[in-house]
Amino acid sequence: MNHRYGKLRRGIKQPWLDDFVTACAVNTIKNKRPDLTLIHLVDMDSMRHRNGVRSPQAKAALQRLDSRVAKIIQASRDAGTYSDTDFVILGDHYQINVEKMIHLNMVFAEHGLLTPIKGKTTYKNNWQVTAKTCDGEIYVYAKDYVNLSKLKQLIAGVEGVERIYDGAEAVKLGADPRCAFLVEAKPGYYFTDEVNRPTVVEKVDPNSLGTHDRYRAVHGYGPNQPNYFTTAIFAGPSINQGKTVETAHLVDEGPTFAKILGLHYPAPTAGQVIPGVIKRWG
Ligand SMILES: [Zn+2]
């Protein structure tokens, strides 16, 4: 595929990467008629990170995505598989605009809980406490002997921290059970893993946008943030036409797809089939 369509790409830059992926998908659908096709288009995610959630660049990306979907649908018509095909268009997150970074590991460095490496934004492996970012949230890991209630107080005092989940609460959310805490930022803030920055909380320099971990918008917040939803659109012969489902959970998508495909897992899975979507099962 790269031999055939590689000229469409400019490395992994958008929007060219999605054009390349779409060309590959169209060719595969037409020539191989697969039973299941999974396509990941990232143009709008990239444009939101770089320019903001509702920026003109993000809206332009949405229009490009629309025309890519049209090409993919047309490919199934050309392959003669359209009338048998169920299409699902989904996102796995929205985004929230940000202005400030929280370098949480700097707080741990200030308290001797980890050791920054001189001249770098990284730190030595012999940490007692470390934070690993998911942008809107961050995992905190601690060695067994660390006093967690003191640590929690330390984190709670940092500007931009909205909420701290302890390990047991994190497990209930489906997060990593090995963490000491899962920490959520307030909208407008996000976390990095960096140390040796000028201040713990730092404004994002507009000139740094597009470099590693420098954003105008991010995801990774908890699912209870206001106006923080994503999309799922179903269409095809198995799908109830014209229905709207008010809310569902991301973990319900897998079981719904399995049901559409007639697949059965030998073990229970997270989530459940979204009611009202599938025609045959009501
Ligand atoms: Zn993203």
Tab-separated table of C-alpha atoms and ligand atoms in Angstrom:
chain	number	residue	atom	x	y	z
A	1	MET	CA	0.000	0.000	0.000
A	2	ASN	CA	2.826	2.369	0.806
A	3	HIS	CA	4.427	1.514	-2.531
A	4	ARG	CA	1.197	2.437	-4.273
A	5	TYR	CA	-0.023	5.423	-2.204
A	6	GLY	CA	3.077	6.529	-0.278
A	7	LYS	CA	3.288	9.676	-2.415
A	8	LEU	CA	0.132	10.929	-0.654
A	9	ARG	CA	1.959	11.002	2.692
A	10	ARG	CA	4.276	13.608	4.196
A	11	GLY	CA	5.642	11.425	6.978
A	12	ILE	CA	2.831	11.155	9.509
A	13	LYS	CA	1.673	14.772	9.086
A	14	GLN	CA	-2.006	15.622	8.720
A	15	PRO	CA	-4.103	15.971	6.632
A	16	TRP	CA	-1.935	13.907	4.247
A	17	LEU	CA	-1.762	10.865	6.530
A	18	ASP	CA	-5.565	10.509	6.598
A	19	ASP	CA	-5.675	10.878	2.792
A	20	PHE	CA	-3.184	8.001	2.570
A	21	VAL	CA	-5.165	5.846	5.043
A	22	THR	CA	-8.387	6.542	3.123
A	23	ALA	CA	-6.798	5.553	-0.198
A	24	CYS	CA	-5.578	2.284	1.385
A	25	ALA	CA	-9.027	1.582	2.836
A	26	VAL	CA	-10.783	2.287	-0.470
A	27	ASN	CA	-8.402	-0.036	-2.344
A	28	THR	CA	-8.799	-2.808	0.255
A	29	ILE	CA	-12.594	-2.593	0.353
A	30	LYS	CA	-12.809	-2.697	-3.443
A	31	ASN	CA	-10.272	-5.482	-4.035
A	32	LYS	CA	-10.445	-7.642	-0.902
A	33	ARG	CA	-14.039	-7.108	0.244
A	34	PRO	CA	-13.133	-7.656	3.923
A	35	ASP	CA	-15.670	-8.872	6.500
A	36	LEU	CA	-14.531	-6.207	8.948
A	37	THR	CA	-12.695	-2.961	8.259
A	38	LEU	CA	-11.378	-0.690	11.024
A	39	ILE	CA	-10.139	2.748	9.956
A	40	HIS	CA	-8.574	5.319	12.280
A	41	LEU	CA	-8.674	8.891	10.915
A	42	VAL	CA	-6.856	11.391	13.108
A	43	ASP	CA	-7.009	14.689	11.186
A	44	MET	CA	-9.525	16.445	13.448
A	45	ASP	CA	-7.868	15.188	16.643
A	46	SER	CA	-4.546	16.649	15.446
A	47	MET	CA	-6.111	19.977	14.412
A	48	ARG	CA	-7.922	20.306	17.755
A	49	HIS	CA	-4.737	19.626	19.734
A	50	ARG	CA	-2.865	22.216	17.716
A	51	ASN	CA	-5.517	24.929	17.184
A	52	GLY	CA	-8.338	24.420	19.703
A	53	VAL	CA	-11.559	22.436	19.890
A	54	ARG	CA	-13.770	24.673	17.735
A	55	SER	CA	-11.069	26.360	15.695
A	56	PRO	CA	-11.537	26.998	11.955
A	57	GLN	CA	-8.772	24.423	11.371
A	58	ALA	CA	-10.728	21.784	13.321
A	59	LYS	CA	-13.901	22.585	11.357
A	60	ALA	CA	-12.002	22.294	8.071
A	61	ALA	CA	-10.719	18.893	9.247
A	62	LEU	CA	-14.299	17.801	9.964
A	63	GLN	CA	-15.217	18.635	6.360
A	64	ARG	CA	-12.224	16.659	5.084
A	65	LEU	CA	-13.336	13.707	7.236
A	66	ASP	CA	-16.812	13.975	5.738
A	67	SER	CA	-15.439	13.639	2.203
A	68	ARG	CA	-13.227	10.692	3.282
A	69	VAL	CA	-16.286	8.910	4.668
A	70	ALA	CA	-18.010	9.528	1.330
A	71	LYS	CA	-15.091	7.835	-0.473
A	72	ILE	CA	-15.225	4.844	1.868
A	73	ILE	CA	-18.988	4.451	1.395
A	74	GLN	CA	-18.545	4.752	-2.368
A	75	ALA	CA	-15.861	2.021	-2.232
A	76	SER	CA	-18.405	-0.372	-0.701
A	77	ARG	CA	-20.864	0.501	-3.488
A	78	ASP	CA	-18.138	-0.207	-6.071
A	79	ALA	CA	-17.334	-3.505	-4.326
A	80	GLY	CA	-21.016	-4.474	-4.318
A	81	THR	CA	-21.018	-4.824	-0.515
A	82	TYR	CA	-22.873	-1.610	0.409
A	83	SER	CA	-26.261	-3.192	1.080
A	84	ASP	CA	-24.660	-5.774	3.442
A	85	THR	CA	-22.488	-3.268	5.269
A	86	ASP	CA	-23.125	-1.662	8.638
A	87	PHE	CA	-21.158	1.558	9.074
A	88	VAL	CA	-20.187	3.011	12.443
A	89	ILE	CA	-18.518	6.387	12.812
A	90	LEU	CA	-17.252	6.997	16.309
A	91	GLY	CA	-14.839	8.973	18.420
A	92	ASP	CA	-13.259	7.833	21.659
A	93	HIS	CA	-13.077	11.307	23.230
A	94	TYR	CA	-13.827	15.001	22.871
A	95	GLN	CA	-11.253	17.660	23.809
A	96	ILE	CA	-11.032	20.641	26.154
A	97	ASN	CA	-9.099	23.856	25.396
A	98	VAL	CA	-6.063	24.436	27.603
A	99	GLU	CA	-3.730	27.313	28.455
A	100	LYS	CA	-1.583	25.987	31.272
A	101	MET	CA	0.562	22.907	31.920
A	102	ILE	CA	1.070	21.312	35.332
A	103	HIS	CA	4.513	19.722	35.648
A	104	LEU	CA	3.557	17.564	38.650
A	105	ASN	CA	6.884	15.722	38.810
A	106	MET	CA	8.537	19.063	39.659
A	107	VAL	CA	6.583	19.064	42.936
A	108	PHE	CA	7.968	15.613	43.739
A	109	ALA	CA	11.478	16.793	42.811
A	110	GLU	CA	11.155	19.782	45.159
A	111	HIS	CA	10.373	17.343	48.005
A	112	GLY	CA	13.247	14.976	47.190
A	113	LEU	CA	10.911	12.230	45.961
A	114	LEU	CA	12.612	12.055	42.554
A	115	THR	CA	15.876	13.353	41.067
A	116	PRO	CA	15.854	15.428	37.869
A	117	ILE	CA	18.622	14.850	35.330
A	118	LYS	CA	20.608	18.073	34.791
A	119	GLY	CA	19.887	19.851	31.529
A	120	LYS	CA	16.962	17.554	30.666
A	121	THR	CA	13.242	17.508	31.378
A	122	THR	CA	13.475	13.865	32.521
A	123	TYR	CA	14.491	12.341	35.884
A	124	LYS	CA	16.397	9.366	37.280
A	125	ASN	CA	14.859	5.897	37.610
A	126	ASN	CA	15.301	5.699	41.379
A	127	TRP	CA	12.118	7.702	42.141
A	128	GLN	CA	10.027	7.264	45.279
A	129	VAL	CA	7.054	8.958	43.646
A	130	THR	CA	6.473	9.470	39.927
A	131	ALA	CA	3.678	10.835	37.738
A	132	LYS	CA	2.741	9.587	34.256
A	133	THR	CA	0.509	11.859	32.220
A	134	CYS	CA	-2.652	11.079	30.250
A	135	ASP	CA	-2.956	14.863	29.574
A	136	GLY	CA	-6.284	15.731	31.303
A	137	GLU	CA	-5.490	13.263	34.073
A	138	ILE	CA	-2.235	11.916	35.469
A	139	TYR	CA	-1.304	8.702	37.258
A	140	VAL	CA	0.796	8.948	40.413
A	141	TYR	CA	2.837	5.892	41.465
A	142	ALA	CA	4.569	5.610	44.844
A	143	LYS	CA	6.894	3.139	46.524
A	144	ASP	CA	5.310	1.138	49.385
A	145	TYR	CA	6.956	3.151	52.169
A	146	VAL	CA	5.649	6.545	50.963
A	147	ASN	CA	3.061	8.209	53.232
A	148	LEU	CA	0.055	8.496	50.917
A	149	SER	CA	-2.001	10.934	52.980
A	150	LYS	CA	0.917	13.398	53.023
A	151	LEU	CA	1.412	12.843	49.321
A	152	LYS	CA	-2.266	13.505	48.657
A	153	GLN	CA	-2.048	16.804	50.577
A	154	LEU	CA	0.966	17.801	48.537
A	155	ILE	CA	-0.855	17.158	45.246
A	156	ALA	CA	-4.073	18.838	46.461
A	157	GLY	CA	-2.135	22.076	46.987
A	158	VAL	CA	-1.092	22.377	43.350
A	159	GLU	CA	-2.823	25.002	41.165
A	160	GLY	CA	-5.151	23.470	38.559
A	161	VAL	CA	-5.764	20.157	40.346
A	162	GLU	CA	-9.503	19.470	40.322
A	163	ARG	CA	-9.807	16.018	41.843
A	164	ILE	CA	-7.718	13.207	43.309
A	165	TYR	CA	-8.941	9.607	43.111
A	166	ASP	CA	-7.183	7.100	45.371
A	167	GLY	CA	-6.202	3.655	44.081
A	168	ALA	CA	-9.507	1.954	45.019
A	169	GLU	CA	-11.565	4.692	43.325
A	170	ALA	CA	-9.303	4.486	40.255
A	171	VAL	CA	-10.010	0.732	40.000
A	172	LYS	CA	-13.753	1.435	39.977
A	173	LEU	CA	-13.189	3.817	37.048
A	174	GLY	CA	-11.361	1.078	35.132
A	175	ALA	CA	-7.992	2.797	35.624
A	176	ASP	CA	-4.609	1.205	36.427
A	177	PRO	CA	-5.013	-0.628	39.788
A	178	ARG	CA	-1.288	-0.169	40.582
A	179	CYS	CA	-1.529	3.622	40.882
A	180	ALA	CA	-1.449	5.448	44.223
A	181	PHE	CA	-3.643	8.207	42.807
A	182	LEU	CA	-5.349	9.283	39.629
A	183	VAL	CA	-5.363	13.099	39.499
A	184	GLU	CA	-7.654	15.158	37.293
A	185	ALA	CA	-6.875	18.683	36.056
A	186	LYS	CA	-9.369	21.538	35.930
A	187	PRO	CA	-10.491	22.469	32.415
A	188	GLY	CA	-7.841	24.811	30.983
A	189	TYR	CA	-5.011	22.801	32.567
A	190	TYR	CA	-3.228	19.609	31.533
A	191	PHE	CA	-0.357	17.535	32.871
A	192	THR	CA	3.098	16.780	31.524
A	193	ASP	CA	5.779	14.359	32.793
A	194	GLU	CA	8.463	17.042	32.673
A	195	VAL	CA	10.864	18.414	35.295
A	196	ASN	CA	13.390	21.276	35.120
A	197	ARG	CA	10.800	23.700	33.727
A	198	PRO	CA	10.675	27.356	34.963
A	199	THR	CA	7.638	26.780	37.214
A	200	VAL	CA	5.360	23.882	38.254
A	201	VAL	CA	2.436	25.544	36.492
A	202	GLU	CA	3.472	27.101	33.188
A	203	LYS	CA	1.547	28.875	30.419
A	204	VAL	CA	1.768	27.156	27.053
A	205	ASP	CA	3.920	29.323	24.788
A	206	PRO	CA	2.022	29.705	21.462
A	207	ASN	CA	5.378	29.393	19.627
A	208	SER	CA	5.859	25.916	21.124
A	209	LEU	CA	2.588	24.524	19.718
A	210	GLY	CA	3.133	21.477	17.529
A	211	THR	CA	6.198	20.342	19.490
A	212	HIS	CA	6.070	17.418	21.937
A	213	ASP	CA	3.357	17.812	24.614
A	214	ARG	CA	2.486	21.434	23.702
A	215	TYR	CA	-1.230	21.794	22.992
A	216	ARG	CA	-4.177	24.207	22.607
A	217	ALA	CA	-6.582	21.379	23.542
A	218	VAL	CA	-6.292	17.904	25.072
A	219	HIS	CA	-8.292	14.865	26.148
A	220	GLY	CA	-7.836	12.375	28.963
A	221	TYR	CA	-10.132	14.039	31.522
A	222	GLY	CA	-12.680	12.024	33.499
A	223	PRO	CA	-16.024	11.353	31.789
A	224	ASN	CA	-17.922	13.669	34.145
A	225	GLN	CA	-16.554	16.940	32.775
A	226	PRO	CA	-19.402	19.162	31.487
A	227	ASN	CA	-20.004	19.222	27.703
A	228	TYR	CA	-17.409	16.503	27.224
A	229	PHE	CA	-19.006	13.995	24.876
A	230	THR	CA	-18.032	12.126	21.752
A	231	THR	CA	-19.914	10.734	18.766
A	232	ALA	CA	-21.302	7.400	17.619
A	233	ILE	CA	-23.287	7.159	14.390
A	234	PHE	CA	-24.617	3.796	13.210
A	235	ALA	CA	-26.103	3.118	9.768
A	236	GLY	CA	-26.837	0.006	7.752
A	237	PRO	CA	-29.099	-3.015	7.369
A	238	SER	CA	-28.758	-4.133	11.045
A	239	ILE	CA	-29.412	-0.681	12.467
A	240	ASN	CA	-32.666	0.942	13.597
A	241	GLN	CA	-33.102	3.952	11.329
A	242	GLY	CA	-33.734	7.455	12.639
A	243	LYS	CA	-33.307	6.616	16.332
A	244	THR	CA	-31.445	8.787	18.824
A	245	VAL	CA	-29.818	7.285	21.897
A	246	GLU	CA	-29.332	10.018	24.505
A	247	THR	CA	-26.272	8.613	26.284
A	248	ALA	CA	-24.071	5.545	26.235
A	249	HIS	CA	-20.606	4.578	27.465
A	250	LEU	CA	-17.488	3.883	25.409
A	251	VAL	CA	-17.271	0.392	26.941
A	252	ASP	CA	-20.709	-0.383	25.482
A	253	GLU	CA	-19.432	0.016	21.918
A	254	GLY	CA	-17.427	-3.242	21.821
A	255	PRO	CA	-20.347	-5.465	22.891
A	256	THR	CA	-22.621	-3.607	20.433
A	257	PHE	CA	-20.205	-4.264	17.543
A	258	ALA	CA	-19.872	-7.921	18.605
A	259	LYS	CA	-23.652	-8.295	18.537
A	260	ILE	CA	-23.879	-6.710	15.065
A	261	LEU	CA	-21.168	-9.100	13.855
A	262	GLY	CA	-22.830	-12.107	15.526
A	263	LEU	CA	-19.757	-12.752	17.684
A	264	HIS	CA	-19.919	-14.331	21.133
A	265	TYR	CA	-17.165	-14.040	23.717
A	266	PRO	CA	-16.467	-17.050	25.947
A	267	ALA	CA	-16.094	-14.750	28.983
A	268	PRO	CA	-18.052	-11.739	30.271
A	269	THR	CA	-16.866	-8.350	28.957
A	270	ALA	CA	-17.086	-4.792	30.231
A	271	GLY	CA	-20.107	-2.861	28.967
A	272	GLN	CA	-23.352	-3.987	27.390
A	273	VAL	CA	-25.105	-3.781	24.035
A	274	ILE	CA	-26.500	-0.246	23.601
A	275	PRO	CA	-30.306	-0.604	23.671
A	276	GLY	CA	-32.258	0.533	20.616
A	277	VAL	CA	-29.388	0.526	18.110
A	278	ILE	CA	-29.682	-2.903	16.531
A	279	LYS	CA	-32.756	-3.830	14.528
A	280	ARG	CA	-32.745	-7.610	14.921
A	281	TRP	CA	-32.404	-7.495	18.700
A	282	GLY	CA	-34.460	-4.334	19.233
B	1	ZN	ZN	-5.512	13.147	20.575
